[in-house]
Backbone as numpy.savetxt, mean C-alpha at the origin, in Angstrom:
# Nx Ny Nz CAx CAy CAz Cx Cy Cz
10.47 8.72 -2.25 9.88 7.87 -3.46 11.19 6.52 -3.56
12.26 6.27 -3.04 13.13 5.36 -3.06 13.11 4.67 -2.03
12.12 4.87 -1.61 11.92 4.12 -0.12 11.91 2.09 -0.28
11.86 1.50 -1.21 11.52 0.07 -0.99 12.74 -0.50 -1.34
13.87 0.04 -1.52 15.24 -0.14 -2.22 16.00 -0.52 -0.83
17.29 0.26 -0.73 17.96 0.41 0.13 17.96 1.83 0.92
17.93 1.38 2.32 17.83 3.00 2.90 18.99 3.98 2.98
20.07 3.24 2.34 21.30 4.24 2.70 21.48 5.52 2.35
20.64 5.99 0.79 20.38 7.30 0.87 19.65 8.07 1.85
18.83 7.46 2.46 17.82 8.19 3.40 19.08 8.84 4.66
19.92 7.85 4.81 19.93 7.96 6.03 21.35 8.93 5.77
22.02 8.46 4.57 22.94 9.82 3.95 22.61 11.61 4.08
21.09 11.35 3.57 20.76 12.91 3.78 20.47 13.00 5.03
20.07 12.08 5.84 19.77 12.83 7.21 20.93 13.25 7.83
21.88 11.87 7.51 23.70 12.33 8.50 23.85 13.85 7.91
23.71 14.20 6.66 24.16 15.81 6.20 23.51 16.24 6.90
21.94 16.45 7.02 21.46 17.80 7.79 22.17 17.64 9.52
22.07 16.64 10.06 22.48 16.44 11.08 23.81 16.82 11.65
24.80 16.35 10.66 26.26 16.83 10.83 26.61 18.19 10.27
26.06 19.07 9.52 26.48 20.10 8.67 27.10 21.28 9.31
26.65 21.32 10.40 27.44 22.34 11.44 28.56 22.23 11.67
29.47 20.60 11.65 30.32 20.47 12.19 31.66 20.50 11.11
31.41 20.90 9.61 31.75 21.52 8.65 32.60 22.70 8.84
33.63 22.97 8.42 34.52 23.95 9.33 34.87 24.93 8.00
34.36 24.33 6.66 34.65 25.47 5.30 33.74 25.65 4.52
33.28 26.56 3.69 32.54 26.40 2.74 32.84 25.53 1.59
34.25 24.98 1.47 34.30 23.98 0.54 33.99 22.97 1.05
34.09 22.30 2.58 33.57 20.94 2.82 32.01 20.88 2.85
31.39 21.76 3.18 30.18 21.99 3.01 29.54 21.81 1.52
30.25 22.08 0.32 29.95 22.00 -0.63 30.26 20.60 -1.49
31.55 20.00 -0.92 31.83 18.64 -1.18 31.02 17.86 -1.08
30.70 17.92 0.46 29.36 16.97 1.13 28.11 17.21 0.07
27.41 18.15 -0.14 26.29 18.48 -1.16 26.84 17.86 -2.69
27.50 18.04 -3.13 28.22 17.21 -4.15 27.99 15.94 -4.27
28.40 15.35 -3.10 28.39 13.75 -3.12 26.88 13.31 -2.94
26.24 14.22 -2.12 24.85 13.71 -1.89 23.92 13.64 -3.24
24.71 14.95 -4.10 23.43 14.86 -5.04 24.04 14.06 -6.13
25.36 14.06 -6.46 25.62 12.23 -6.84 24.85 10.93 -6.61
24.62 10.89 -5.30 24.17 9.90 -4.45 22.55 9.58 -4.87
21.85 10.92 -4.91 20.55 11.21 -5.37 20.22 10.53 -6.80
21.47 11.27 -8.10 21.16 11.13 -9.15 21.33 9.58 -9.63
22.30 9.30 -8.78 22.06 7.74 -8.96 21.28 6.67 -8.48
20.49 7.44 -7.56 19.20 6.26 -7.14 18.29 6.97 -8.02
18.30 8.05 -8.55 17.22 8.32 -9.67 17.60 7.44 -11.27
18.61 7.43 -11.32 18.66 6.79 -12.62 18.59 5.22 -12.46
18.79 4.50 -11.18 18.99 3.21 -11.20 16.99 3.27 -10.92
16.73 3.77 -10.76 14.69 4.20 -10.83 14.20 4.01 -11.49
15.31 4.98 -12.78 14.41 4.62 -14.22 14.66 3.57 -15.14
15.85 3.06 -14.54 16.18 1.75 -15.25 15.55 0.81 -14.94
14.57 0.51 -13.50 13.70 -0.38 -13.16 12.96 -0.62 -13.86
11.75 -0.01 -15.14 11.10 -0.27 -15.65 9.73 0.19 -14.84
10.04 1.02 -13.61 9.30 1.36 -12.87 9.05 0.05 -11.37
9.76 -0.82 -11.60 9.67 -2.14 -10.49 9.51 -1.63 -9.18
10.90 -0.47 -8.60 10.91 0.14 -7.44 9.51 0.94 -7.17
9.34 1.94 -8.14 8.35 2.83 -7.64 6.83 2.13 -7.31
6.47 1.17 -8.34 5.58 0.05 -8.16 5.46 -0.40 -7.11
6.83 -1.06 -6.32 6.63 -1.73 -5.12 6.59 -0.75 -4.19
7.05 0.32 -4.11 6.89 1.65 -2.84 5.76 1.81 -2.99
4.67 2.25 -4.04 2.98 2.20 -4.37 2.52 1.19 -3.45
2.86 -0.49 -3.64 2.05 -1.56 -2.93 2.04 -1.39 -1.93
3.44 -1.35 -1.63 4.07 -1.35 -0.04 2.94 -0.41 0.97
2.96 0.86 0.65 2.06 1.85 1.00 0.48 1.49 1.05
0.04 1.16 0.07 -0.99 0.52 -0.26 -1.26 -0.55 0.98
-0.56 -1.51 1.37 -0.69 -2.78 2.23 -0.58 -2.05 3.82
-0.11 -0.84 4.12 0.22 -0.45 5.05 -1.12 0.52 5.36
-1.69 1.01 4.70 -2.56 1.80 4.60 -4.03 1.94 4.04
-4.38 0.45 3.67 -5.60 -0.03 3.19 -6.82 0.32 3.55
-6.90 0.74 5.10 -7.92 0.90 5.75 -8.19 2.23 5.65
-7.63 3.08 4.92 -7.92 4.71 4.60 -8.14 4.77 3.29
-8.73 5.96 3.24 -9.50 6.28 1.43 -8.12 6.28 1.22
-8.00 5.39 -0.25 -6.96 5.47 -1.04 -7.33 5.43 -2.34
-6.93 6.42 -3.34 -7.48 6.35 -4.70 -6.27 6.53 -5.15
-6.46 6.21 -6.54 -4.90 6.37 -7.87 -4.49 8.13 -8.02
-5.71 8.70 -7.88 -4.87 10.44 -7.80 -4.18 10.49 -6.40
-4.76 10.56 -5.45 -3.78 10.43 -4.63 -2.70 9.87 -4.24
-2.72 8.62 -4.58 -1.27 7.78 -4.58 -0.02 8.58 -6.26
-0.94 8.76 -6.68 -0.11 9.50 -7.54 0.72 10.99 -7.42
-0.29 12.05 -6.94 0.13 12.79 -6.06 1.32 12.99 -4.95
1.26 11.50 -4.17 2.08 11.36 -3.12 3.64 10.58 -3.77
3.08 10.26 -5.14 4.59 9.34 -5.64 5.06 10.26 -6.77
4.55 11.34 -6.74 5.06 12.09 -7.99 4.84 11.15 -9.73
3.93 10.88 -9.70 3.41 10.58 -11.03 2.33 10.94 -11.75
2.44 10.78 -12.65 0.93 10.47 -13.51 -0.19 9.60 -12.99
-1.22 9.95 -13.20 -2.46 8.88 -12.41 -2.34 7.82 -13.62
-2.40 8.18 -14.73 -2.56 7.14 -15.75 -1.50 6.12 -15.88
-0.17 6.68 -15.67 1.10 6.10 -15.69 0.88 5.24 -14.44
0.59 5.35 -13.42 0.39 4.68 -12.17 -0.46 3.64 -12.13
-1.42 3.76 -12.96 -2.24 2.91 -13.27 -1.41 1.60 -13.78
-1.22 1.88 -14.97 -0.65 1.32 -15.56 0.52 0.09 -15.45
1.50 1.20 -14.30 2.41 0.51 -13.96 2.00 -0.29 -12.29
1.13 -0.04 -12.08 0.25 -0.98 -10.72 0.31 -2.39 -11.35
-0.78 -2.16 -12.62 -1.09 -3.48 -13.12 -0.08 -4.18 -13.67
1.16 -3.31 -13.92 1.84 -4.36 -14.96 2.89 -5.19 -13.79
2.90 -4.36 -12.57 3.61 -5.09 -11.79 2.99 -6.22 -10.75
1.63 -5.53 -10.18 0.57 -6.09 -9.29 0.05 -7.22 -10.16
-0.31 -7.24 -11.27 -0.87 -8.32 -11.93 -2.37 -8.00 -12.12
-2.69 -7.11 -11.55 -4.26 -6.91 -11.04 -4.51 -5.04 -11.26
-5.49 -4.65 -11.34 -5.54 -3.02 -11.58 -5.87 -2.85 -9.83
-5.39 -1.83 -10.03 -5.19 -0.93 -8.09 -6.48 -1.08 -7.54
-7.87 -1.00 -8.50 -8.99 -1.20 -7.64 -9.34 -2.43 -7.01
-8.71 -3.77 -8.16 -8.78 -5.12 -7.48 -8.05 -5.73 -6.55
-6.89 -4.72 -6.76 -5.80 -5.27 -5.42 -6.54 -5.02 -4.19
-6.57 -3.51 -4.22 -7.26 -2.74 -2.60 -8.65 -3.29 -2.59
-9.46 -3.69 -3.41 -10.72 -4.73 -2.60 -10.29 -6.06 -2.21
-9.16 -6.73 -2.70 -9.08 -8.07 -2.76 -8.14 -7.85 -1.40
-7.23 -7.06 -0.95 -6.79 -6.69 0.20 -7.72 -6.48 1.50
-8.44 -5.32 1.14 -9.78 -5.43 2.28 -10.66 -6.74 2.43
-10.91 -7.25 1.49 -11.99 -8.34 1.76 -11.54 -9.30 2.49
-9.89 -9.64 2.26 -9.16 -10.94 2.79 -9.12 -10.54 4.22
-9.03 -8.95 4.56 -8.70 -8.98 6.13 -10.22 -8.70 6.70
-11.16 -8.77 5.80 -12.61 -8.81 6.47 -12.81 -9.88 6.92
-12.53 -10.90 6.07 -13.05 -12.02 6.15 -12.14 -12.69 7.43
-10.54 -12.60 7.46 -10.21 -12.97 8.86 -10.39 -12.30 10.12
-10.81 -11.11 9.84 -11.80 -10.53 11.08 -12.96 -11.45 11.70
-13.45 -11.27 10.45 -15.02 -12.61 10.75 -14.77 -14.00 11.42
-13.95 -14.42 10.57 -13.57 -15.77 11.39 -12.81 -15.62 12.69
-12.15 -14.53 13.08 -11.21 -14.69 14.34 -12.29 -13.54 15.73
-13.02 -13.19 15.22 -13.41 -12.35 16.10 -14.95 -12.44 16.40
-15.64 -11.63 17.24 -16.95 -11.25 17.13 -17.08 -9.80 17.50
-16.35 -8.96 16.50 -16.42 -7.92 16.16 -17.61 -7.24 15.29
-18.21 -6.26 15.66 -19.49 -5.60 14.71 -19.04 -5.50 13.47
-19.87 -5.89 12.41 -19.44 -5.35 11.29 -19.61 -4.14 10.95
-20.13 -3.29 11.70 -19.97 -1.85 11.78 -18.23 -1.65 12.03
-17.90 -2.35 12.98 -16.24 -2.10 13.31 -15.39 -2.73 12.46
-15.87 -3.87 12.06 -14.81 -4.59 10.90 -15.04 -3.89 9.66
-16.16 -3.11 9.07 -16.34 -2.14 7.74 -15.13 -0.87 8.08
-14.92 -0.08 8.80 -14.45 0.65 9.32 -13.07 0.13 9.10
-12.54 -0.71 10.11 -11.38 -1.44 10.13 -10.65 -1.93 8.62
-11.56 -2.31 8.06 -11.11 -2.55 6.48 -11.19 -1.30 5.47
-11.64 -0.30 5.74 -11.83 0.75 4.99 -12.99 0.90 4.04
-13.97 0.65 4.87 -15.12 1.40 3.99 -15.94 2.19 5.32
-16.28 3.23 4.85 -17.09 4.40 5.43 -18.78 3.83 6.00
-19.33 3.35 5.26 -20.21 2.66 5.49 -20.63 0.81 5.30
-21.36 0.59 6.31 -21.51 -1.32 6.79 -22.25 -1.57 5.50
-22.98 -0.93 5.18 -24.27 -1.77 3.96 -23.23 -1.30 2.94
-22.49 -0.63 2.76 -21.89 -0.76 1.37 -20.54 -1.85 1.76
-20.31 -1.77 2.74 -19.16 -3.36 2.83 -19.85 -4.21 2.72
-21.17 -4.37 3.44 -22.02 -5.72 3.47 -22.30 -6.28 1.64
-22.71 -5.24 0.64 -22.73 -5.18 -0.33 -21.21 -5.89 -1.55
-20.32 -5.08 -0.73 -19.34 -5.63 -1.66 -18.79 -6.66 -1.26
-19.06 -7.21 -0.08 -18.43 -8.56 0.32 -19.21 -9.56 -0.03
-20.59 -9.35 -0.09 -21.34 -10.41 -0.74 -21.35 -10.28 -2.17
-20.91 -9.31 -2.95 -20.38 -9.26 -4.23 -19.04 -10.31 -4.71
-18.13 -10.12 -3.38 -16.87 -10.58 -3.38 -16.77 -12.30 -3.27
-17.82 -12.55 -2.58 -17.52 -14.17 -1.55 -18.81 -14.79 -1.72
-19.68 -14.11 -2.67 -21.14 -14.84 -3.08 -22.21 -14.83 -1.36
-21.53 -14.43 -0.34 -22.42 -14.46 0.73 -22.43 -13.28 1.61
-23.08 -12.92 2.54 -23.18 -11.44 3.25 -22.29 -12.07 4.41
-21.68 -10.87 5.16 -20.74 -11.18 5.71 -21.32 -12.04 7.31
-22.25 -11.61 7.60 -23.35 -12.62 8.46 -23.15 -14.05 8.13
-23.45 -14.02 6.94 -23.73 -15.70 6.70 -22.17 -16.24 6.60
-21.15 -15.14 6.31 -19.71 -15.92 6.25 -19.36 -16.10 7.82
-19.57 -15.72 8.50 -19.39 -15.92 10.09 -19.80 -16.81 10.56
-21.26 -16.93 10.21 -21.61 -18.01 10.72 -21.24 -19.24 10.32
-20.94 -19.68 8.83 -20.67 -20.51 8.10 -18.86 -20.88 8.73
-18.07 -19.76 9.11 -16.94 -20.32 9.80 -16.85 -20.67 10.81
-17.84 -20.45 11.56 -18.03 -20.70 13.26 -18.24 -22.41 13.39
-19.64 -22.58 12.49 -20.51 -23.50 12.68 -19.44 -24.56 11.52
-18.84 -24.08 10.76 -18.04 -24.91 10.04 -18.14 -26.10 8.64
-20.17 -25.59 8.95 -21.43 -26.10 8.27 -20.68 -26.45 6.72
-19.97 -27.65 6.79 -19.73 -27.84 5.13 -20.67 -27.97 3.97
-22.03 -27.85 4.41 -23.27 -28.24 3.58 -23.63 -27.30 2.82
-23.23 -25.97 3.51 -23.67 -24.54 2.89 -22.14 -23.79 2.21
-22.21 -23.79 0.91 -21.09 -22.91 0.68 -20.82 -21.72 0.85
-19.68 -20.96 1.13 -20.01 -19.32 1.04 -18.59 -18.60 0.49
-18.77 -19.09 -1.02 -18.02 -18.06 -1.39 -16.20 -19.04 -1.66
-15.34 -18.14 -2.17 -14.00 -18.69 -1.76 -13.19 -18.06 -0.85
-13.91 -17.77 0.33 -13.32 -17.12 1.77 -12.53 -18.58 2.55
-12.69 -19.25 2.32 -11.66 -20.46 3.07 -10.55 -21.13 2.61
C-alpha cells in the first residue's frame, strides 16, 4: 500500500524479519517491534495527509504494469484495501480521467504501437493488450481510433496521407 514512496519502510520490515533471531532478549525484540510500529504509523499518517495521492499513484502504477490482465475497480479496491466508490473518485481526481478511460487509453496506445511496429496477428495483439476476444478488440479499437486495426496498420505501413485514421499518429 505504501509502495510509491520511499521503500525504506519495506526494507526495515524485511530486515526485522531477517534479523529477529539475533536479538538476545525479550526487551530487544519488544523495542524493535515498537520502533517498527512507529514507522508504520508514520507511513499511514503521511498517506492520509497526502489526500490519497500516494494510494492513487500506487494504483496507477499497478495498472500501468498490469494492463494486459483483467483489471476492475472492484479487484483494485480489494488489493489496495479501499472502498470501490472511494477508489473511483480518487483515481479520477488524480489521473484526470475515469479508471475505465485510463485503462482503455493505455491498452489502445499499446495496441497502436504493436500494429505499427510488428506483424503480429490481431488476435495476438488483442491478447497482449488485455482483450480476450479479437472481435471485441477490433470493435473497441474502431470506436477509439475511427478505423479498424487492419486499416490502421495498413495506413501506418503505407503512410497514406490521403486516408485519415483517427488520432493514432
